[in-house]
PDB file of C-alpha atoms in Angstrom:
ATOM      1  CA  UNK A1186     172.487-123.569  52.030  1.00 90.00           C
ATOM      2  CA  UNK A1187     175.456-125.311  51.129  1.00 97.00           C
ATOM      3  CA  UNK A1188     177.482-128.125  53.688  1.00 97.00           C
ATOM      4  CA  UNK A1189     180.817-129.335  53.695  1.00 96.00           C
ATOM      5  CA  UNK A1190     182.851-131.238  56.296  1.00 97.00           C
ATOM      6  CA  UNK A1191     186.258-130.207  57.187  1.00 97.00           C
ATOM      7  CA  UNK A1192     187.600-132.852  60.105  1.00 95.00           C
ATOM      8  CA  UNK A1193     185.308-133.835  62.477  1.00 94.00           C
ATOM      9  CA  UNK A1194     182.754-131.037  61.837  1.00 97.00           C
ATOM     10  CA  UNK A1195     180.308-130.377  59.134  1.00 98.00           C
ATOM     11  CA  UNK A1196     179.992-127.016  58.706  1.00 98.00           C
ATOM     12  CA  UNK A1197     176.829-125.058  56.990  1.00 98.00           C
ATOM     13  CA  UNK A1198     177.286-122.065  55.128  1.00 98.00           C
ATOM     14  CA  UNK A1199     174.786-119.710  53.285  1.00 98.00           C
ATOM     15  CA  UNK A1200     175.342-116.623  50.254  1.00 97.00           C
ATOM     16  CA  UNK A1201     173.776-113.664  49.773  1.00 96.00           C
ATOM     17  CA  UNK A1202     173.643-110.890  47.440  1.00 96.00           C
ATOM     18  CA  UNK A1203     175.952-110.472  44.462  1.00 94.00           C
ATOM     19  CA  UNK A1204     179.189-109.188  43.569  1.00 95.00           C
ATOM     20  CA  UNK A1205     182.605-109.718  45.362  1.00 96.00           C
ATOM     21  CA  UNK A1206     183.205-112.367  48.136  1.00 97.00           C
ATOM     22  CA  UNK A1207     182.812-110.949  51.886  1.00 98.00           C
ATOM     23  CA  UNK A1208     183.193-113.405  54.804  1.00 98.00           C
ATOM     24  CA  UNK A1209     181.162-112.729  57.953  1.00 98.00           C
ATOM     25  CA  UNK A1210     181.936-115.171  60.779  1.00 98.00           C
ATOM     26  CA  UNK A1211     179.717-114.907  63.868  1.00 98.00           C
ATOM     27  CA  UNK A1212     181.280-114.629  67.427  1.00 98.00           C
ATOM     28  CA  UNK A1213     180.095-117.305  70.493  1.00 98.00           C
ATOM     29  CA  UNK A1214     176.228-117.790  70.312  1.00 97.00           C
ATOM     30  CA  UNK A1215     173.693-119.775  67.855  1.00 97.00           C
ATOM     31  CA  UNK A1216     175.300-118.803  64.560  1.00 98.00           C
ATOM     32  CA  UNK A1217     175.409-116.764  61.351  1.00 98.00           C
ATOM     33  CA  UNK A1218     172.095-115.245  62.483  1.00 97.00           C
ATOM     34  CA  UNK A1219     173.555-112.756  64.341  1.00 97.00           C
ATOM     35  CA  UNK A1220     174.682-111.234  61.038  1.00 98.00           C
ATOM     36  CA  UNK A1221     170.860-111.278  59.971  1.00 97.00           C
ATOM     37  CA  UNK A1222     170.394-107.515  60.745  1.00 95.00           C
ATOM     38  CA  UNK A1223     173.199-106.022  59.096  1.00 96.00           C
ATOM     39  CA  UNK A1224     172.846-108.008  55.470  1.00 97.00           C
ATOM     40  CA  UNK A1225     170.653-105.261  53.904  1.00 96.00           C
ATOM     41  CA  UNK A1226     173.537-103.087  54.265  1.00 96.00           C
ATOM     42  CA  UNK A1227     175.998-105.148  52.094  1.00 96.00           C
ATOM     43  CA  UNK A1228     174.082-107.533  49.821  1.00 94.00           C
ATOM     44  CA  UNK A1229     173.348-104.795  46.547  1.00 92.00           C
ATOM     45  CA  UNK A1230     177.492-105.281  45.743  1.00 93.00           C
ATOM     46  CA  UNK A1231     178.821-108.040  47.865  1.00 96.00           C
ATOM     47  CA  UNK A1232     178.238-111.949  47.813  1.00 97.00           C
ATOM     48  CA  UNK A1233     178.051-112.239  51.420  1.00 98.00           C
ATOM     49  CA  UNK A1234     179.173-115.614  52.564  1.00 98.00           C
ATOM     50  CA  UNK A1235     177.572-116.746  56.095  1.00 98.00           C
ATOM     51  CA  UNK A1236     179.464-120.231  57.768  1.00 98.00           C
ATOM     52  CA  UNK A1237     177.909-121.694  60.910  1.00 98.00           C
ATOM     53  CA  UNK A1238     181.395-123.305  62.690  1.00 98.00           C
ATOM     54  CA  UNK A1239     181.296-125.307  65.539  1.00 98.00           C
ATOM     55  CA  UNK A1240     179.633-124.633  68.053  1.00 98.00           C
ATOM     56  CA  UNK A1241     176.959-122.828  66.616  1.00 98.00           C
ATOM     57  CA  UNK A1242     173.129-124.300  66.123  1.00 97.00           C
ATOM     58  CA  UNK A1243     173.184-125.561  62.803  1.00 98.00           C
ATOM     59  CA  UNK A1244     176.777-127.211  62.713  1.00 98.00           C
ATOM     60  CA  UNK A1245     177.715-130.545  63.659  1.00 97.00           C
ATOM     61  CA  UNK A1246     180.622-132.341  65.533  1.00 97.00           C
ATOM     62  CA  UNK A1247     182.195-134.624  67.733  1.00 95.00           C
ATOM     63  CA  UNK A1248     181.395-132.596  70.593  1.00 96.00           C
ATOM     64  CA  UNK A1249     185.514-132.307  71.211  1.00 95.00           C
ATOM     65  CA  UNK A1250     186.854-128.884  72.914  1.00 96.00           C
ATOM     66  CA  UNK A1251     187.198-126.518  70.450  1.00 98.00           C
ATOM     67  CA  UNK A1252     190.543-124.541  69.320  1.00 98.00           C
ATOM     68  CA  UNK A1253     190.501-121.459  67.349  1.00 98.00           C
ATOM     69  CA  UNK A1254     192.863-123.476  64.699  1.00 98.00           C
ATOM     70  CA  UNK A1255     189.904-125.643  64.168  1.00 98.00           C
ATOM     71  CA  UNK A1256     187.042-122.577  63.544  1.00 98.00           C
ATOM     72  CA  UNK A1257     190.289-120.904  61.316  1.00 98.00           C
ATOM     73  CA  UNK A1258     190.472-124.117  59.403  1.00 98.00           C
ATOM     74  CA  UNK A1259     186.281-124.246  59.107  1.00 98.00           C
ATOM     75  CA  UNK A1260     185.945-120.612  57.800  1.00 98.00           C
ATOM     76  CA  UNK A1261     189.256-121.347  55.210  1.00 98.00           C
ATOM     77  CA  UNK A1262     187.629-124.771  54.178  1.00 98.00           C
ATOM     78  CA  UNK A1263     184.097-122.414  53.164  1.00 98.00           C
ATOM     79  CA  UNK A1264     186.153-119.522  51.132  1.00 98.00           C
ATOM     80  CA  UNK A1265     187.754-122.725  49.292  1.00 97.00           C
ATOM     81  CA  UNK A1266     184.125-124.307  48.849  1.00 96.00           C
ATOM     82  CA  UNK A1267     182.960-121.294  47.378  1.00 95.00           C
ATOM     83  CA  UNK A1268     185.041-120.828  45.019  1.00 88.00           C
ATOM     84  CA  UNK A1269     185.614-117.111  46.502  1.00 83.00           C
ATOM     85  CA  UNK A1270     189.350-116.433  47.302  1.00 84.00           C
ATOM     86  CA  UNK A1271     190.768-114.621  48.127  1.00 97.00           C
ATOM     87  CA  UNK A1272     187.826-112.791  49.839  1.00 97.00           C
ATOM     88  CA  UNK A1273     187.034-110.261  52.103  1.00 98.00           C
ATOM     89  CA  UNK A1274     186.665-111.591  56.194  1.00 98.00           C
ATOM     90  CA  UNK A1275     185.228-110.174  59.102  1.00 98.00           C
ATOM     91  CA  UNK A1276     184.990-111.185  62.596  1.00 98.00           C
ATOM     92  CA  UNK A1277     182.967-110.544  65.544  1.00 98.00           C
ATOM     93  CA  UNK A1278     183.992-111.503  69.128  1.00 98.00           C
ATOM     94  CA  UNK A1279     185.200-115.147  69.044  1.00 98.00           C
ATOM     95  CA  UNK A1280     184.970-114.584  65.583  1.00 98.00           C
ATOM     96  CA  UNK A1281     187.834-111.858  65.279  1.00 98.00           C
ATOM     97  CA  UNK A1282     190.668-114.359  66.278  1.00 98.00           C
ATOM     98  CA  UNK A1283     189.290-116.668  64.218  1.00 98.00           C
ATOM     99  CA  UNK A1284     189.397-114.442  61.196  1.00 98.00           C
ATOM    100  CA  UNK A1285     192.775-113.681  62.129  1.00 98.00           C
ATOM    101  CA  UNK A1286     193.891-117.267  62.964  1.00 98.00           C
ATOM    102  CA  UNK A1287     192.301-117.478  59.205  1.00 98.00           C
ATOM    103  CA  UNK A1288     194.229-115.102  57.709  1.00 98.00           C
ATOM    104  CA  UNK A1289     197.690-116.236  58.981  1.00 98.00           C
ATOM    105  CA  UNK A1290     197.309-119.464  58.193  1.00 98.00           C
ATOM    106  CA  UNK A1291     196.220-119.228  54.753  1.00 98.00           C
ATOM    107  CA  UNK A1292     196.729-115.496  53.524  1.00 98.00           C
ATOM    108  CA  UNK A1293     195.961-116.517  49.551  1.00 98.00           C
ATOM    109  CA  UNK A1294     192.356-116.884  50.680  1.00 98.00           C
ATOM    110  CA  UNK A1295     192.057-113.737  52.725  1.00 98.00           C
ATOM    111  CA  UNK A1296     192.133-110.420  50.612  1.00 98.00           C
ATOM    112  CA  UNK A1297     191.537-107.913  53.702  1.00 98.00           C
ATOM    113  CA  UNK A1298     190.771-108.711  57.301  1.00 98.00           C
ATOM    114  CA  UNK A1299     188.048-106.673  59.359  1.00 99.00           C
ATOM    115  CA  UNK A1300     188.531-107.817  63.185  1.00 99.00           C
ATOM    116  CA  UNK A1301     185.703-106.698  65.342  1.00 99.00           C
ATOM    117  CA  UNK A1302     185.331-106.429  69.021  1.00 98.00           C
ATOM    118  CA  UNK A1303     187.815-109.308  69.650  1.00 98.00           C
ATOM    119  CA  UNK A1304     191.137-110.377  71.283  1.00 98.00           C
ATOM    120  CA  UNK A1305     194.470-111.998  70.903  1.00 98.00           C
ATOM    121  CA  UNK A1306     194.739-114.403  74.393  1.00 98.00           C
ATOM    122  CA  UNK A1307     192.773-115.009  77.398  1.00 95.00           C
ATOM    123  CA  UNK A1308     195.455-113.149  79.667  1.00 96.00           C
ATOM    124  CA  UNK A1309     192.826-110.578  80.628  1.00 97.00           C
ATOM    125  CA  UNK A1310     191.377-111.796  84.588  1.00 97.00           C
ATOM    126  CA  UNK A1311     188.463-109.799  83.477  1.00 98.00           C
ATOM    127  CA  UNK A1312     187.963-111.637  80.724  1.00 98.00           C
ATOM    128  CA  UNK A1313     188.373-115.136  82.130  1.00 97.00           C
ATOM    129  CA  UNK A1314     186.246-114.433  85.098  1.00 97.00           C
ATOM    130  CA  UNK A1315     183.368-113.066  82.735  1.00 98.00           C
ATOM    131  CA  UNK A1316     183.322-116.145  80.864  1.00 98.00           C
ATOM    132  CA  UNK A1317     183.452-118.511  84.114  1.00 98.00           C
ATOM    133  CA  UNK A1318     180.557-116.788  85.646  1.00 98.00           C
ATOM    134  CA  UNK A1319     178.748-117.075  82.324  1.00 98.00           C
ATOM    135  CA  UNK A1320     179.367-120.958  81.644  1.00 98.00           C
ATOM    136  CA  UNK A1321     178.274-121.289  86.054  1.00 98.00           C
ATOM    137  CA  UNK A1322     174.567-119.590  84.751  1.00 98.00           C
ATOM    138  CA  UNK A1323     174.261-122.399  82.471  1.00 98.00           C
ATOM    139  CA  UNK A1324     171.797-124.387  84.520  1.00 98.00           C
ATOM    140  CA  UNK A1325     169.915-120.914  85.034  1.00 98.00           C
ATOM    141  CA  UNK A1326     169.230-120.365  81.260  1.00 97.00           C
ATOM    142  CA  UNK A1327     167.101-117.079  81.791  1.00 97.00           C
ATOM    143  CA  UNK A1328     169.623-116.075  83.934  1.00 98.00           C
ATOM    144  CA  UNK A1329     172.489-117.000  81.060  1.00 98.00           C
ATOM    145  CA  UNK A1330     170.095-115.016  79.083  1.00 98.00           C
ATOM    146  CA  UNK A1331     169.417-112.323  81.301  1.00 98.00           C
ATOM    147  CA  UNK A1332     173.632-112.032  81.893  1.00 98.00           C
ATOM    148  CA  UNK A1333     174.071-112.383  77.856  1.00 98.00           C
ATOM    149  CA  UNK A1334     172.375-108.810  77.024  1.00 98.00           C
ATOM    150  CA  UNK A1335     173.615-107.503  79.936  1.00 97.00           C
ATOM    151  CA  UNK A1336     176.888-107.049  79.355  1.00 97.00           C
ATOM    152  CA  UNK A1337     176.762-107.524  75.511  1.00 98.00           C
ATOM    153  CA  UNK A1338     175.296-103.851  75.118  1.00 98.00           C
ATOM    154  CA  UNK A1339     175.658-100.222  76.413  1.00 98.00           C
ATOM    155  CA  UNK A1340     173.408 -98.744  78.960  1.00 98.00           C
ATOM    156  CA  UNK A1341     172.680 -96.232  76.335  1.00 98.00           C
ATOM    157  CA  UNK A1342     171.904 -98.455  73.704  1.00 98.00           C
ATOM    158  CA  UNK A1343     169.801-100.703  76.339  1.00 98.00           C
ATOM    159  CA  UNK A1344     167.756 -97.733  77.648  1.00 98.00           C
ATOM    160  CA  UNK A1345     167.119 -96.379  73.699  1.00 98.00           C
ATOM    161  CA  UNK A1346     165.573 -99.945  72.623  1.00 98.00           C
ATOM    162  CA  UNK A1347     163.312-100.457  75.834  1.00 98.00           C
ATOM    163  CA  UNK A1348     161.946-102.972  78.355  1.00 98.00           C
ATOM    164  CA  UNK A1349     160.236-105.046  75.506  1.00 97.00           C
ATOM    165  CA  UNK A1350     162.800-104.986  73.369  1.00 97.00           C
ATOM    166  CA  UNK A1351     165.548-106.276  76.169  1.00 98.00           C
ATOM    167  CA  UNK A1352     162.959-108.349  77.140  1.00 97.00           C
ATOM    168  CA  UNK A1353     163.261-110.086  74.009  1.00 95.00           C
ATOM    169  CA  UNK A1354     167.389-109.999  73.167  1.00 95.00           C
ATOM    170  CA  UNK A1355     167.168-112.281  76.955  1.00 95.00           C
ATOM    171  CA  UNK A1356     166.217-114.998  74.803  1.00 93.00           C
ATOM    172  CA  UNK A1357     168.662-114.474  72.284  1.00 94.00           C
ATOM    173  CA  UNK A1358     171.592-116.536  73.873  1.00 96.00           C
ATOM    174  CA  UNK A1359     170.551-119.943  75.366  1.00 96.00           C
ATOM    175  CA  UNK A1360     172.951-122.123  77.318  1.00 97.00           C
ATOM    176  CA  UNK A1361     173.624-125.010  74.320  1.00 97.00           C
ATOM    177  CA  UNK A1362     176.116-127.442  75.049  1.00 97.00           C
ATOM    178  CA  UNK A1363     177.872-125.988  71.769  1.00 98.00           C
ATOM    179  CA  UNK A1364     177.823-122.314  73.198  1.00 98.00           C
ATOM    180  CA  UNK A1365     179.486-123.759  76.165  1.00 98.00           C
ATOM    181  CA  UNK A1366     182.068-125.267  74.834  1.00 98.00           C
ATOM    182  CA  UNK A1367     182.610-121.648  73.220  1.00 98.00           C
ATOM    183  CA  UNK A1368     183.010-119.357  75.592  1.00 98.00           C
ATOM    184  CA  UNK A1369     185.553-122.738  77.188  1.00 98.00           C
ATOM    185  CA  UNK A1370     187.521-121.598  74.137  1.00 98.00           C
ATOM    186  CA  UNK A1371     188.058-118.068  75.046  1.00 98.00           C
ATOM    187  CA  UNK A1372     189.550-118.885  78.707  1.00 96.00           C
ATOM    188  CA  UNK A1373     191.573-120.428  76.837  1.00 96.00           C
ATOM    189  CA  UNK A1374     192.739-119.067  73.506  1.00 96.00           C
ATOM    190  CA  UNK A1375     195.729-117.423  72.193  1.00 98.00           C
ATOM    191  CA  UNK A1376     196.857-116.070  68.891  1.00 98.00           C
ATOM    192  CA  UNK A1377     199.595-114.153  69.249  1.00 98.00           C
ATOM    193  CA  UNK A1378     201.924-116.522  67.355  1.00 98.00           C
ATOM    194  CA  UNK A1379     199.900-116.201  64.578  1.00 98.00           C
ATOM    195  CA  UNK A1380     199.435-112.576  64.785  1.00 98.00           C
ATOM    196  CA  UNK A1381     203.412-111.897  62.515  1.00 98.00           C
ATOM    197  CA  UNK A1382     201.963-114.079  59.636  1.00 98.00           C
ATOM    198  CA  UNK A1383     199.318-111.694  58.676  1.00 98.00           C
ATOM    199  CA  UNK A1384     199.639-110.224  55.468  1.00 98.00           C
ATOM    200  CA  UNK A1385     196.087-108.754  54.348  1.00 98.00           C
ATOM    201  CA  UNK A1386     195.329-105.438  54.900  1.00 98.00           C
ATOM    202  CA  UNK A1387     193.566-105.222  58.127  1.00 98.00           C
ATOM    203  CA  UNK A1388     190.900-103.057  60.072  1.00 98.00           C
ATOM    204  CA  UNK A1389     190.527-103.750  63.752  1.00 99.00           C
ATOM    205  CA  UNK A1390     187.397-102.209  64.923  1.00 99.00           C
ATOM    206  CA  UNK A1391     186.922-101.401  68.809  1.00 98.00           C
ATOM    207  CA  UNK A1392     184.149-100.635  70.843  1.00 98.00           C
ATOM    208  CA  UNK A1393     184.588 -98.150  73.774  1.00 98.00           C
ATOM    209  CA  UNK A1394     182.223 -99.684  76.225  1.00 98.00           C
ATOM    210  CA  UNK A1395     182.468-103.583  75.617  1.00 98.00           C
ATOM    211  CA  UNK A1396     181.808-104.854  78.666  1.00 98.00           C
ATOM    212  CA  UNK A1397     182.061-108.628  77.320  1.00 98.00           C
ATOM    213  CA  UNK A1398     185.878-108.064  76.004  1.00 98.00           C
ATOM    214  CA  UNK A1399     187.006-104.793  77.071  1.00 98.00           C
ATOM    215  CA  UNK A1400     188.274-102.275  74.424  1.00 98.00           C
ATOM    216  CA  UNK A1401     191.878-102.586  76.285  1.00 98.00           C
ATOM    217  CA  UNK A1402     191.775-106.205  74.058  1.00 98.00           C
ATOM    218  CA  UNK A1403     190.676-104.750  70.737  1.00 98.00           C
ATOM    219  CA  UNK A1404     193.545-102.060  70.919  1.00 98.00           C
ATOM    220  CA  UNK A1405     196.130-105.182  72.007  1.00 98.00           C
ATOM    221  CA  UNK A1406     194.824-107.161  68.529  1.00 98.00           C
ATOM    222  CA  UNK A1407     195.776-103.944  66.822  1.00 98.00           C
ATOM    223  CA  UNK A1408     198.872-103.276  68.062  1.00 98.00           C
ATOM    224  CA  UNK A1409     199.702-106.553  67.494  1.00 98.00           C
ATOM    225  CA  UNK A1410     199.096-106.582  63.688  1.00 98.00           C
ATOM    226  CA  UNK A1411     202.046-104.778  61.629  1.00 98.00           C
ATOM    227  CA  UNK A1412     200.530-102.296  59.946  1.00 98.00           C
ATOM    228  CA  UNK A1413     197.004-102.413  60.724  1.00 98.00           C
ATOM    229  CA  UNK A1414     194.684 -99.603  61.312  1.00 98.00           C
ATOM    230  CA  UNK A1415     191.976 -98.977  63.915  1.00 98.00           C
ATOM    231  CA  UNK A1416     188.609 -97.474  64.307  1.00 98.00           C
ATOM    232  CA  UNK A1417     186.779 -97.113  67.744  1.00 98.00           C
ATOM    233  CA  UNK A1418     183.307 -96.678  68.197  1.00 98.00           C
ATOM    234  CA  UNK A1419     181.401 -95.641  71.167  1.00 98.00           C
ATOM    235  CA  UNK A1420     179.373 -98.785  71.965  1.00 98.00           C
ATOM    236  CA  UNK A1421     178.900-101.723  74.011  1.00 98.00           C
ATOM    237  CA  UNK A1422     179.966-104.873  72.521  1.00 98.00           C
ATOM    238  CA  UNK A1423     177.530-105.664  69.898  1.00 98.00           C
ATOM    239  CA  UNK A1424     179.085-102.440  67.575  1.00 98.00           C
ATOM    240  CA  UNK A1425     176.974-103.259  64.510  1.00 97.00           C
ATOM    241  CA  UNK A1426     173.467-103.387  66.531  1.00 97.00           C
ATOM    242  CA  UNK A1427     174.393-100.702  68.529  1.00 98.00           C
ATOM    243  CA  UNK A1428     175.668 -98.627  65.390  1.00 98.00           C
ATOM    244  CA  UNK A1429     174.242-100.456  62.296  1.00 98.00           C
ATOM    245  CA  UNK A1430     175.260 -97.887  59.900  1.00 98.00           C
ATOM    246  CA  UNK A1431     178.352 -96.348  60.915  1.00 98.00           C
ATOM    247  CA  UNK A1432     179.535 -99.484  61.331  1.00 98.00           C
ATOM    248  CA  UNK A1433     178.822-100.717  58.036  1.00 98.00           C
ATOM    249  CA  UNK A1434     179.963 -97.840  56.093  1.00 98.00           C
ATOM    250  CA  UNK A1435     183.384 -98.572  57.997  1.00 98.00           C
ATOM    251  CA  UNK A1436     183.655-101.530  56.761  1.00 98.00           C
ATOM    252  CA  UNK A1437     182.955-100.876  53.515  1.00 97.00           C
ATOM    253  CA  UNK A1438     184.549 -97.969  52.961  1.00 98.00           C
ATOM    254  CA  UNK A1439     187.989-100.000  54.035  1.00 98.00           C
ATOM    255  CA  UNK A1440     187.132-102.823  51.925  1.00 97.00           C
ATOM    256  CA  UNK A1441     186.705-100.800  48.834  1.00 96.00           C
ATOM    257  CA  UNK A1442     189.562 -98.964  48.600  1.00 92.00           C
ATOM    258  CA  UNK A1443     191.586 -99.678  45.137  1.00 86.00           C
TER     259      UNK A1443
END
C-alpha cells in the first residue's frame, strides 16, 4: 500500500498482479474494495492499480465538498506515482466521470478509457431525487443500507443470491460522513465540458436495469464521447457482480486490442 497526497487529500492506493498498468477507480461507497471480487479475473496479465479518493474509508481530507476535478486530479496524481502511464482506466458509477474527467484533463496518462454504469451531469430528476432520499436515510443507517442494495441490483440478480446473501450486501454501504459528501457530488456534477477533450479510445459500458443511474445516462456519456463505442448488459447497477465474467472479458477484450 502505497500513499501520496495530492492537495488537501492523501490518497491510498494498492497494485496487484503483473504486467501492463490498469486503473480501477471505485464509484460512491467505502473504497477500492468494491473491486475485490473481480481482481482474479485480471491480475495473471495486468498490474492492477487500486486508489482510495476522497471520500472513501481509507483516504484522508479536509472534509471540503468534493468536485469531480478533485477525484480526476487524485486518480491522475496515482498513474503519475506509479510510474504507469499512460495506463488503462476504468470507472464505476461516480467513478466513470471521474475516469473521464481523468482522461480529458490529462490524456498522456490515460491509454484507453472503460466508463461503467455512470453519467455526464446531474440533469436527470430521477437521479437527483435518488440521491436526496439516500443522503435523508443517513440517520437510519440500516435503512441507508437496506435502500443501498436495493436499488444497486436487479430483482433477478437479488432473488438468484438469496435472503442471506442480501442480508449481508445491507451492510455493505454505511452512512460515513465521506459517503455523504459523495453522493452531494452527484446532485451536483457535470462533465460535459470535458467530455470534447477526450482522446483515448473509449468503452462505455451500460447496464439495462440500473436503477441507481438509469441506463438513459450511460447511453448520454456515450453519445457524448466522439467516437466511442458501447456495450449494454442486462443488469442492475452493479454490472460486474451481477455479470462477473462477461463483464470482464469486455473489458479485456477492448483493452487488448493492438
Amino acid at each position: 500500500m502505497a500513499t501520496l497526497t495530492v492537495g488537501n487529500a492523501r490518497v491510498p492506493y494498492r497494485t496487484e498482479g503483473s504486467g501492463p498498468a490498469l486503473v480501477l477507480v471505485h464509484g460512491a461507497g467505502p473504497g477500492s474494495v468494491m473491486w475485490d471480487g473481480l481482481l482474479d479475473r485480471f491480475t495473471g496479465h495486468r498490474t492492477l492499480i487500486l486508489p482510495d479518493l476522497s471520500g472513501s474509508v481509507p483516504a484522508e481530507d479536509d472534509g471540503a465538498p468534493l468536485t469531480i476535478e478533485t477525484l480526476a486530479e487524485q486518480v491522475n496524481a496515482v498513474i503519475e506515482d506509479a510510474a504507469a502511464g499512460p495506463a488503462d482506466v476504468v470507472g464505476f458509477s461516480l467513478g466513470a466521470p471521474t475516469v473521464a474527467a481523468a482522461a480529458a484533463l490529462r490524456p498522456d496518462l490515460v491509454r484507453r478509457l472503460v466508463p461503467v454504469a455512470g453519467l455526464t451531469h446531474a440533469g436527470d430528476e430521477y437521479v437527483r431525487q435518488h440521491m436526496t432520499t439516500w443522503l435523508a436515510l443517513a440517520d437510519v443507517p440500516d435503512g441507508f443500507g437496506r435502500f443501498a442494495t436495493l436499488t444497486a441490483y436487479s430483482r433477478p440478480f437479488l432473488n438468484q443470491i438469496g435472503h442471506d446473501a442480501v442480508e449481508e450486501a445491507n451492510a455493505f454501504m454505511r452512512p460515513t460522513e465521506g459517503l455523504l459528501r459523495q453522493l452531494d457530488l452527484v446532485r451536483r456534477l457535470d462533465i460535459r465540458g470535458l467530455l470534447p477533450r477526450i482522446t483515448a479510445p473509449t468503452l462505455v459500458v451500460g447496464a439495462t436495469r440500473d436503477q441507481t443511474i438509469p441506463v438513459e445516462n450511460h447511453r448520454e456519456l456515450f453519445a457524448a464521447i466522439a467516437g466511442s463505442e458501447y456495450a449494454e448488459l442486462d443488469t442492475g447497477h452493479v454490472v460486474m457482480a451481477e455479470r462477473p465474467d462477461e463483464f470482464a472479458k469486455l473489458v479485456r477484450d477492448f483493452l487488448d486490442r493492438p
